[in-house]
Coordinates of C-alpha atoms in Angstrom, one line a residue:
M1 CA 0.1 0.0 0.0
E2 CA 1.6 3.5 -0.7
T3 CA 0.7 7.0 -0.2
T4 CA 2.0 10.1 -1.3
S5 CA 2.8 13.6 0.6
T6 CA 3.6 16.5 -0.6
S7 CA 5.5 19.5 0.8
E8 CA 2.9 22.1 -0.1
T9 CA 0.3 20.3 2.2
A10 CA 2.6 20.1 5.1
T11 CA 2.2 23.3 7.0
A12 CA -1.4 23.2 7.1
T13 CA -1.8 19.8 8.2
T14 CA 1.0 18.5 10.4
P15 CA 0.9 19.3 14.1
T16 CA 3.9 20.6 15.8
P17 CA 4.7 21.8 19.2
P18 CA 3.7 25.1 20.7
A19 CA 6.6 27.1 22.1
P20 CA 8.7 26.5 23.9
T21 CA 8.0 22.7 23.5
H22 CA 4.8 22.1 24.9
V23 CA 2.7 19.0 24.8
L24 CA -0.3 17.8 27.1
S25 CA -2.1 18.8 29.2
Q26 CA -3.1 19.6 30.5
E27 CA -3.4 19.0 30.6
I28 CA -1.9 20.0 31.2
G29 CA -4.4 21.3 33.2
E30 CA -7.2 19.0 33.9
G31 CA -8.7 18.9 30.0
V32 CA -9.3 15.5 28.9
E33 CA -8.0 13.9 32.0
A34 CA -11.3 15.5 33.9
V35 CA -13.6 13.8 31.5
A36 CA -11.7 10.4 31.7
L37 CA -12.3 10.3 35.3
A38 CA -15.5 12.1 35.9
E39 CA -16.7 9.0 37.8
E40 CA -14.0 9.3 40.2
A41 CA -14.6 13.4 40.5
E42 CA -16.2 13.5 43.5
A43 CA -13.3 11.4 45.6
E44 CA -10.9 13.3 43.7
T45 CA -11.9 16.8 43.2
G46 CA -14.3 18.7 45.3
A47 CA -17.5 19.0 47.2
E48 CA -20.9 20.3 46.7
A49 CA -21.4 24.2 47.3
G50 CA -21.6 25.1 50.5
P51 CA -20.2 25.1 54.3
G52 CA -16.8 23.4 55.3
P53 CA -16.6 21.0 57.9
G54 CA -18.7 21.0 61.1
A55 CA -16.3 22.8 63.7
D56 CA -18.2 25.4 65.7
S57 CA -17.7 28.8 64.6
N58 CA -14.5 30.4 66.3
L59 CA -14.2 33.9 65.5
S60 CA -12.0 34.6 68.7
Y61 CA -9.3 32.5 67.2
I62 CA -9.2 34.2 64.1
E63 CA -8.9 37.3 66.0
S64 CA -6.1 36.3 67.9
K65 CA -4.3 35.9 64.6
M66 CA -5.2 39.4 63.3
E67 CA -1.6 40.3 63.9
E68 CA -0.6 38.9 61.1
C69 CA -3.9 38.6 59.4
K70 CA -6.2 41.5 59.2
L71 CA -9.5 41.5 57.6
E72 CA -10.5 45.0 56.9
D73 CA -8.1 45.5 53.9
L74 CA -10.6 43.3 52.0
L75 CA -13.5 45.1 52.5
P76 CA -14.5 48.1 49.9
A77 CA -12.9 51.3 50.7
D78 CA -15.7 52.9 48.5
A79 CA -18.9 51.0 48.7
A80 CA -20.8 53.1 46.1
A81 CA -17.7 52.8 43.8
E82 CA -17.5 49.0 44.5
A83 CA -21.1 48.7 43.8
N84 CA -21.0 50.1 40.5
M85 CA -18.5 47.8 39.0
G86 CA -18.8 45.6 36.2
K87 CA -18.4 41.6 36.7
K88 CA -14.8 41.4 35.4
E89 CA -13.7 44.5 37.4
K90 CA -14.9 42.9 40.3
A91 CA -13.0 39.6 39.9
F92 CA -9.8 41.4 39.3
N93 CA -10.4 44.0 42.2
I94 CA -10.9 40.8 44.3
E95 CA -7.7 39.2 43.5
S96 CA -5.4 42.5 43.6
K97 CA -6.4 42.6 47.2
M98 CA -4.9 39.1 47.9
E99 CA -1.2 40.2 47.7
E100 CA -1.1 39.8 51.6
C101 CA -3.2 37.0 53.1
K102 CA -5.7 38.3 55.7
L103 CA -7.9 36.2 57.2
E104 CA -10.9 38.2 57.0
D105 CA -10.4 38.9 53.7
L106 CA -11.6 35.2 53.2
L107 CA -14.6 36.1 54.4
P108 CA -17.6 37.6 52.2
A109 CA -17.7 41.4 51.8
D110 CA -21.5 41.2 51.4
A111 CA -23.1 38.2 53.2
A112 CA -26.6 39.1 51.8
A113 CA -25.3 38.9 48.7
E114 CA -23.1 35.9 49.0
A115 CA -26.8 34.2 50.6
N116 CA -28.5 35.1 47.2
M117 CA -26.5 33.6 44.9
G118 CA -28.0 30.8 42.7
K119 CA -26.9 27.3 42.8
K120 CA -24.2 27.1 40.2
E121 CA -22.4 30.8 41.0
K122 CA -22.2 29.2 44.7
A123 CA -21.0 26.1 43.4
L124 CA -18.1 28.0 41.4
V125 CA -17.1 30.4 43.8
W126 CA -16.9 27.9 47.0
G127 CA -14.1 27.5 49.1
R128 CA -12.5 30.6 47.0
P129 CA -10.9 33.8 48.6
G130 CA -13.6 36.0 49.4
H131 CA -16.4 33.2 50.0
L132 CA -15.1 31.2 52.9
T133 CA -17.2 30.5 55.9
Q134 CA -15.6 31.3 59.6
E135 CA -15.2 27.5 60.1
E136 CA -13.3 27.3 56.6
V137 CA -11.0 30.5 57.7
Q138 CA -10.3 28.9 61.1
I139 CA -9.2 25.7 59.1
F140 CA -7.0 27.6 56.7
A141 CA -5.3 29.6 59.4
K142 CA -4.5 26.2 60.7
F143 CA -3.3 24.7 57.7
R144 CA -1.0 27.9 57.0
E145 CA 0.4 27.0 60.7
E146 CA 1.3 23.5 59.6
I147 CA 2.9 24.8 56.4
K148 CA 5.2 27.3 58.4
K149 CA 6.1 24.6 60.8
R150 CA 7.0 22.0 58.2
G151 CA 8.5 23.9 55.6
G152 CA 10.9 22.4 53.4
E153 CA 9.6 20.2 50.7
F154 CA 6.0 20.0 52.3
K155 CA 5.7 23.7 51.5
N156 CA 7.5 23.2 48.2
T157 CA 4.7 20.8 47.0
I158 CA 2.0 23.0 47.9
Y159 CA 3.7 26.1 46.1
S160 CA 4.7 24.0 43.1
F161 CA 4.1 27.4 40.9
T162 CA 6.2 29.3 43.3
E163 CA 4.9 31.7 46.0
E164 CA 3.8 34.5 43.2
E165 CA 0.6 32.5 43.0
G166 CA -0.1 34.3 46.7
E167 CA -1.0 32.3 50.0
A168 CA -4.7 32.7 49.7
Y169 CA -5.2 31.3 46.5
T170 CA -2.9 28.4 46.7
L171 CA -3.9 27.0 50.1
T172 CA -7.6 27.5 49.3
R173 CA -6.9 25.1 46.1
W174 CA -5.6 22.4 47.9
L175 CA -8.4 22.8 50.9
R176 CA -11.0 22.7 48.4
A177 CA -9.6 19.5 46.9
R178 CA -10.4 17.7 50.2
K179 CA -13.4 19.6 51.0
Y180 CA -11.8 21.7 53.8
N181 CA -10.9 18.5 55.6
L182 CA -7.5 19.5 57.3
S183 CA -6.7 16.1 57.9
D184 CA -7.2 14.8 54.8
T185 CA -5.4 17.9 53.2
I186 CA -2.3 17.1 55.1
T187 CA -2.2 13.7 54.0
M188 CA -2.7 14.9 50.5
V189 CA 0.4 17.0 50.6
E190 CA 2.3 14.3 52.4
E191 CA 1.3 11.7 48.9
A192 CA 2.0 14.7 46.6
T193 CA 5.6 15.1 48.1
E194 CA 6.2 11.5 47.9
C195 CA 4.9 11.2 44.2
R196 CA 7.0 14.3 43.7
S197 CA 10.2 13.1 44.8
Q198 CA 11.7 11.2 42.0
P199 CA 10.8 13.8 39.2
R200 CA 12.3 16.4 41.7
I201 CA 15.5 14.7 41.9
H202 CA 15.5 14.8 38.0
D203 CA 14.7 18.7 38.2
Y204 CA 11.4 17.6 36.5
Y205 CA 12.9 16.5 33.3
P206 CA 13.8 19.9 31.9
N207 CA 14.9 18.4 28.6
P208 CA 11.7 17.3 26.9
E209 CA 13.2 15.2 24.4
A210 CA 15.1 13.1 26.7
A211 CA 12.0 12.5 28.7
L212 CA 10.2 11.4 25.8
G213 CA 13.2 9.2 23.8
C214 CA 11.8 11.2 20.7
P215 CA 11.3 14.9 19.6
P216 CA 8.4 16.6 21.2
Q217 CA 6.9 17.6 17.9
V218 CA 6.9 13.7 16.8
F219 CA 4.6 13.4 20.0
I220 CA 2.6 16.2 19.1
A221 CA 2.0 14.8 15.7
Q222 CA 0.2 12.0 16.9
Y223 CA -1.8 14.3 19.5
P224 CA -2.4 17.6 18.4
Q225 CA -2.6 20.1 21.3
L226 CA -1.4 23.5 22.3
Y227 CA -1.7 26.5 24.4
S228 CA -3.3 29.5 22.3
G229 CA -4.3 33.1 24.4
F230 CA -5.5 33.7 27.8
S231 CA -8.9 33.6 29.1
K232 CA -10.3 37.0 30.0
L233 CA -9.5 35.9 33.9
G234 CA -5.6 35.8 32.3
C235 CA -5.5 31.5 32.5
P236 CA -3.6 30.2 29.5
V237 CA -6.1 28.2 27.1
F238 CA -5.3 24.8 26.1
Y239 CA -6.6 23.1 23.4
S240 CA -6.5 19.3 23.0
K241 CA -7.9 17.1 20.1
P242 CA -8.1 13.5 21.4
G243 CA -10.0 12.7 18.2
M244 CA -6.9 13.0 16.5
L245 CA -5.0 10.8 18.8
E246 CA -3.0 8.0 16.9
I247 CA -2.3 5.7 19.8
D248 CA -0.1 3.1 17.5
G249 CA 2.1 6.1 16.7
V250 CA 2.6 7.1 20.3
E251 CA 3.4 3.4 21.4
C252 CA 5.9 3.3 18.5
I253 CA 8.1 6.4 19.8
T254 CA 7.8 6.1 23.8
T255 CA 6.9 4.4 26.7
L256 CA 4.2 5.1 29.5
E257 CA 7.1 6.5 31.7
G258 CA 8.7 8.5 29.0
I259 CA 4.8 10.3 28.3
L260 CA 4.6 10.8 32.6
K261 CA 8.3 12.2 32.4
F262 CA 7.1 14.8 29.9
H263 CA 4.0 15.4 31.7
W264 CA 6.1 16.4 34.6
H265 CA 8.1 18.8 32.3
V266 CA 5.1 20.5 30.9
M267 CA 3.4 21.1 34.1
Q268 CA 6.4 22.5 35.8
H269 CA 8.7 24.2 33.0
D270 CA 5.9 25.0 30.7
Y271 CA 2.7 25.4 32.2
K272 CA 4.1 27.2 35.0
Q273 CA 6.4 29.5 32.9
R274 CA 3.3 30.6 31.0
L275 CA 1.9 31.5 34.5
L276 CA 4.6 33.4 36.0
E277 CA 5.1 35.4 32.7
F278 CA 1.5 36.5 32.9
K279 CA 1.7 37.1 36.6
R280 CA 5.2 39.4 35.6
D281 CA 3.1 41.5 33.1
N282 CA -0.3 41.5 35.1
P283 CA 0.6 41.8 39.0
S284 CA -2.8 41.0 40.3
F285 CA -3.1 37.8 38.5
K286 CA -3.8 34.9 41.0
R287 CA -5.7 32.3 39.3
F288 CA -3.4 29.8 38.5
E289 CA -5.6 27.7 36.5
C290 CA -6.3 26.5 33.2
V291 CA -9.1 27.0 30.4
S292 CA -9.5 23.5 28.3
I293 CA -10.8 23.4 25.4
L294 CA -11.7 19.7 24.6
D295 CA -12.1 19.2 20.5
L296 CA -13.6 15.8 20.0
T297 CA -13.8 15.9 16.2
N298 CA -13.0 12.5 14.9
L299 CA -13.6 10.5 18.2
T300 CA -14.7 7.1 18.1
L301 CA -15.3 4.6 20.8
S302 CA -12.4 2.5 19.4
K303 CA -10.0 5.6 20.5
L304 CA -10.9 5.2 23.9
G305 CA -9.5 1.8 24.5
S306 CA -7.3 0.5 27.4
R307 CA -4.3 1.8 26.3
T308 CA -5.5 5.2 25.6
M309 CA -7.2 5.3 29.0
D310 CA -4.2 4.3 31.0
I311 CA -2.1 7.4 29.8
I312 CA -5.0 9.6 30.4
K313 CA -5.7 8.1 34.1
K314 CA -2.1 7.8 35.2
Q315 CA -1.6 11.8 34.1
A316 CA -4.9 12.7 35.7
N317 CA -3.7 11.0 38.9
I318 CA -0.7 13.2 38.8
D319 CA -2.7 16.3 38.2
S320 CA -5.3 16.0 40.7
L321 CA -2.6 14.7 43.4
C322 CA 0.0 17.4 42.7
F323 CA -1.8 20.2 41.0
P324 CA -5.4 20.1 42.5
E325 CA -8.0 22.5 41.3
T326 CA -6.3 24.0 38.6
M327 CA -9.1 23.6 35.9
N328 CA -10.8 27.0 35.7
K329 CA -13.3 25.6 32.8
M330 CA -13.4 22.9 30.4
V331 CA -15.4 23.6 27.0
I332 CA -16.1 20.2 25.4
V333 CA -16.8 21.0 21.6
N334 CA -17.6 18.6 18.8
A335 CA -19.1 16.0 20.7
P336 CA -20.0 13.1 18.9
R337 CA -23.5 11.5 19.7
F338 CA -22.4 8.7 21.6
F339 CA -20.2 10.9 24.0
S340 CA -23.1 13.4 24.4
A341 CA -25.4 10.6 25.4
T342 CA -22.8 9.1 27.8
W343 CA -22.0 12.6 29.4
T344 CA -26.0 13.3 30.5
I345 CA -25.1 10.0 32.5
I346 CA -21.4 10.9 33.8
K347 CA -22.7 14.5 34.8
G348 CA -25.0 13.0 37.6
F349 CA -22.3 11.4 39.4
L350 CA -20.1 14.6 39.2
D351 CA -20.5 17.2 42.5
A352 CA -22.0 20.4 41.7
R353 CA -18.6 22.2 41.7
T354 CA -17.1 20.1 39.1
A355 CA -20.1 20.0 36.7
A356 CA -20.5 23.7 37.1
K357 CA -17.1 24.2 35.5
I358 CA -17.9 22.0 32.5
E359 CA -19.8 22.7 29.2
L360 CA -20.5 20.4 26.4
F361 CA -21.2 21.3 22.7
S362 CA -22.1 19.5 19.7
S363 CA -20.2 21.9 17.2
S364 CA -17.3 24.6 17.5
S365 CA -20.0 27.3 16.0
A366 CA -22.4 26.2 19.1
A367 CA -19.7 26.9 21.8
E368 CA -18.8 30.3 20.2
K369 CA -21.0 32.2 22.6
C370 CA -19.8 30.4 25.4
L371 CA -16.0 30.8 24.3
K372 CA -16.4 34.3 23.6
E373 CA -17.7 34.8 27.4
L374 CA -14.7 33.4 28.7
I375 CA -12.1 34.5 26.1
D376 CA -11.9 37.7 24.2
V377 CA -12.3 37.1 20.6
D378 CA -8.4 38.1 19.7
Q379 CA -7.2 35.4 22.2
I380 CA -9.8 32.9 20.1
P381 CA -8.4 30.9 17.2
V382 CA -10.4 31.6 13.9
D383 CA -11.1 27.8 13.8
Y384 CA -13.3 28.1 17.1
G385 CA -14.9 31.5 16.1
G386 CA -12.0 34.0 16.9
T387 CA -9.7 36.5 15.2
A388 CA -6.2 34.8 16.3
E389 CA -4.5 32.5 13.9
S390 CA -5.8 28.9 13.7
T391 CA -4.4 26.3 15.7
D392 CA -3.1 24.3 13.0
D393 CA -1.2 27.7 11.8
T394 CA 0.0 27.9 15.5
M395 CA 1.4 24.5 15.8
A396 CA 3.3 24.7 12.5
R397 CA 4.6 27.9 13.0
M398 CA 6.4 26.4 15.9
S399 CA 8.8 24.4 13.8
P400 CA 11.2 25.6 11.2
D401 CA 10.8 22.5 9.2
K402 CA 7.7 20.0 7.6
L403 CA 7.4 17.4 9.6
F404 CA 5.3 14.2 7.8
T405 CA 4.7 11.2 10.3
Q406 CA 2.9 7.9 9.0
V407 CA 2.2 4.9 10.6
L408 CA 2.8 1.4 9.0
Y409 CA 1.2 -1.8 9.5
I410 CA 3.7 -4.1 8.0
R411 CA 2.4 -8.0 7.5
S412 CA 4.5 -8.7 4.0
S413 CA 5.5 -5.0 3.0
D414 CA 4.2 -1.3 2.9
S415 CA 5.5 1.9 1.8
K416 CA 5.2 5.8 2.1
K417 CA 6.1 8.3 -0.6
Y418 CA 7.4 11.9 0.1
E419 CA 7.9 15.0 -2.5
I420 CA 11.1 16.9 -2.2
K421 CA 11.4 20.0 -4.0
A422 CA 14.8 21.3 -5.4
D423 CA 15.7 23.6 -2.5
E424 CA 14.7 20.9 -0.2
E425 CA 16.1 18.1 1.7
A426 CA 14.7 15.3 3.9
D427 CA 15.7 13.3 6.9
V428 CA 14.0 10.0 7.9
W429 CA 13.9 8.0 10.8
I430 CA 11.8 4.7 11.8
Y431 CA 10.5 4.2 15.1
T432 CA 9.0 0.6 16.4
R433 CA 8.1 -2.0 19.2
S434 CA 8.1 -4.7 16.5
K435 CA 9.8 -7.9 17.9
I436 CA 9.8 -9.4 14.1
G437 CA 11.3 -6.5 12.7
A438 CA 11.2 -5.2 9.1
N439 CA 13.8 -4.1 6.7
F440 CA 13.6 -0.4 5.0
Q441 CA 15.1 1.6 2.7
I442 CA 14.7 4.9 0.7
L443 CA 14.0 4.5 -3.0
D444 CA 13.5 6.9 -6.1
E445 CA 11.0 7.1 -8.7
N446 CA 13.2 4.8 -10.9
K447 CA 13.4 2.7 -7.6
V448 CA 17.3 3.5 -7.3
E449 CA 18.5 2.6 -3.9
L450 CA 18.9 6.0 -2.2
T451 CA 20.2 4.6 1.4
P452 CA 21.6 0.8 2.2
V453 CA 18.8 -1.8 3.9
M454 CA 18.5 -1.4 7.7
S455 CA 17.0 -3.4 9.8
C456 CA 14.4 -2.2 12.3
K457 CA 13.5 -4.2 15.3
M458 CA 12.9 -4.1 19.2
L459 CA 16.1 -5.1 20.6
D460 CA 15.0 -5.2 24.1
S461 CA 12.1 -8.0 25.2
H462 CA 11.0 -6.1 28.1
T463 CA 7.6 -4.6 27.7
D464 CA 8.5 -1.3 29.1
A465 CA 11.9 -0.9 27.4
P466 CA 12.3 2.3 25.1
P467 CA 11.4 1.4 21.5
T468 CA 13.9 1.0 18.8
K469 CA 14.7 3.9 16.4
V470 CA 16.8 3.9 13.1
H471 CA 18.2 6.5 11.3
L472 CA 18.0 5.5 7.5
T473 CA 19.2 8.9 6.2
A474 CA 22.3 8.7 8.6
T475 CA 24.9 8.6 5.7
G476 CA 23.2 12.0 4.4
K477 CA 20.1 13.5 4.1
V478 CA 18.3 12.8 0.7
I479 CA 18.2 15.9 -1.6
G480 CA 15.5 17.1 -4.2
P481 CA 14.2 17.5 -6.3
K482 CA 12.8 14.0 -6.6
V483 CA 9.9 11.9 -4.9
I484 CA 11.1 9.1 -2.8
K485 CA 9.5 6.1 -1.5
V486 CA 10.3 4.9 2.3
K487 CA 9.4 0.7 2.0
G488 CA 9.4 -1.6 4.8
S489 CA 9.5 -5.6 4.0
S490 CA 8.9 -7.8 7.1
T491 CA 11.5 -10.2 8.2
G492 CA 8.7 -12.7 9.4
S493 CA 7.3 -15.5 7.8
M494 CA 4.1 -15.4 5.7
F495 CA 2.1 -16.6 8.9
S496 CA 3.7 -13.5 10.9
S497 CA 1.2 -11.1 12.5
S498 CA 1.0 -7.3 11.4
E499 CA 3.8 -4.9 13.1
T500 CA 3.9 -1.2 13.6
F501 CA 6.2 1.1 12.6
L502 CA 6.4 5.0 12.6
V503 CA 7.9 6.8 9.6
V504 CA 8.9 10.2 10.6
C505 CA 9.8 12.3 7.5
T506 CA 11.6 15.9 8.2
I507 CA 11.9 17.9 4.9
S508 CA 13.6 21.3 5.5
K509 CA 15.4 23.9 3.3
K510 CA 19.0 23.0 2.0
N511 CA 21.7 24.3 4.4

């Protein structure tokens, strides 16, 4: 079987990583992971809107801390001006007052307005600074004292995005994740500290290619995703396209361990940096959270098999334990019918706060109004109804070269053609986990051999060993103009099963 790729189409269709070298998600964030673990959300991420644990109110305890935590600074200096503020201005005004955490600032400034909130609105603000009950403020103060007492890695785990996030927002994130149960929150931090211990030794894998075992852009080509713009609250916006996931290609190039290492890299070197850069330019920014756009175009049930879900769940476990409450909002677009029907059932298992964060639409056009409420139009890609450059263009722009990837399923033989222009040259790699193996070579249109035959076969029999990669053009890149064929022929018998190989062809301008 042969297919042909031309360099003219590469830029528009081939995903490459967003700057600096981003992948996932994140989920980066809690995008696709939040949906995948929806049935576990109640146990993992939070509680119904409402008051915290049932400790008796202890205002005297709060007042005893007033030397370091005064509350009056959180109240409006000009009540009339406060009342006339718009919704967005009010949100930033609250955040600007959180530079120093003062306990009274954690309580509602207007108890009557708080009591009159609708159910969904209450769910969205529950447990956040400016909306705590007196019992929750007391727990907050005790948690802060515990952090001061322990310090060290216990504190570093909590402030994983640095103390720039601010005490009020950081601590309430962790407390919301365990429903303001102090004992459970402390246990969670201890478990997260242990979870982070090995990645911390390796500085959370600053080299993304070393973490994955392949160039990040090759991984992105198997699972398109990127950051593009910021929400109106300043949260980075993450676009993920699981319907485009090529799980066979992923397994050819890396391991589950490599993917998880890369996830640590993304969270601690990419996502974190985006937050800190926005904070530097916008000092009042405190919402160290992410808006996730989950595009389910081309999603089928077959793409949600055990191999895919294993990756998603393990990433979700890291995020829910070590980076709790970082999903500001998730918008699911282009949902297929089977997912929409399933979502109605799943939503019933979610707590009110988690459900209020998620919106689902059957198309991008149907989601436009919702997206424009969250994100300014100049921050929304044109393929989602905005005026910013398309997600395809953003991904393509991040790579100086044209990248083509193709999964070959070889039982006997299979091949892939590429067109190289006069001013271009091609570099070709083969990745696989095949134990049977195949012989590969590059031929021109006249079947002239351009490279020697090279064997590509998994060398390590262990299932968790890194895949094998072979550099077909190790002796020199193929110079255009010409059409080349990358051909693989199985080294197994006629009774051998089909084996999977990933061809990676990079076409660049001649040096």
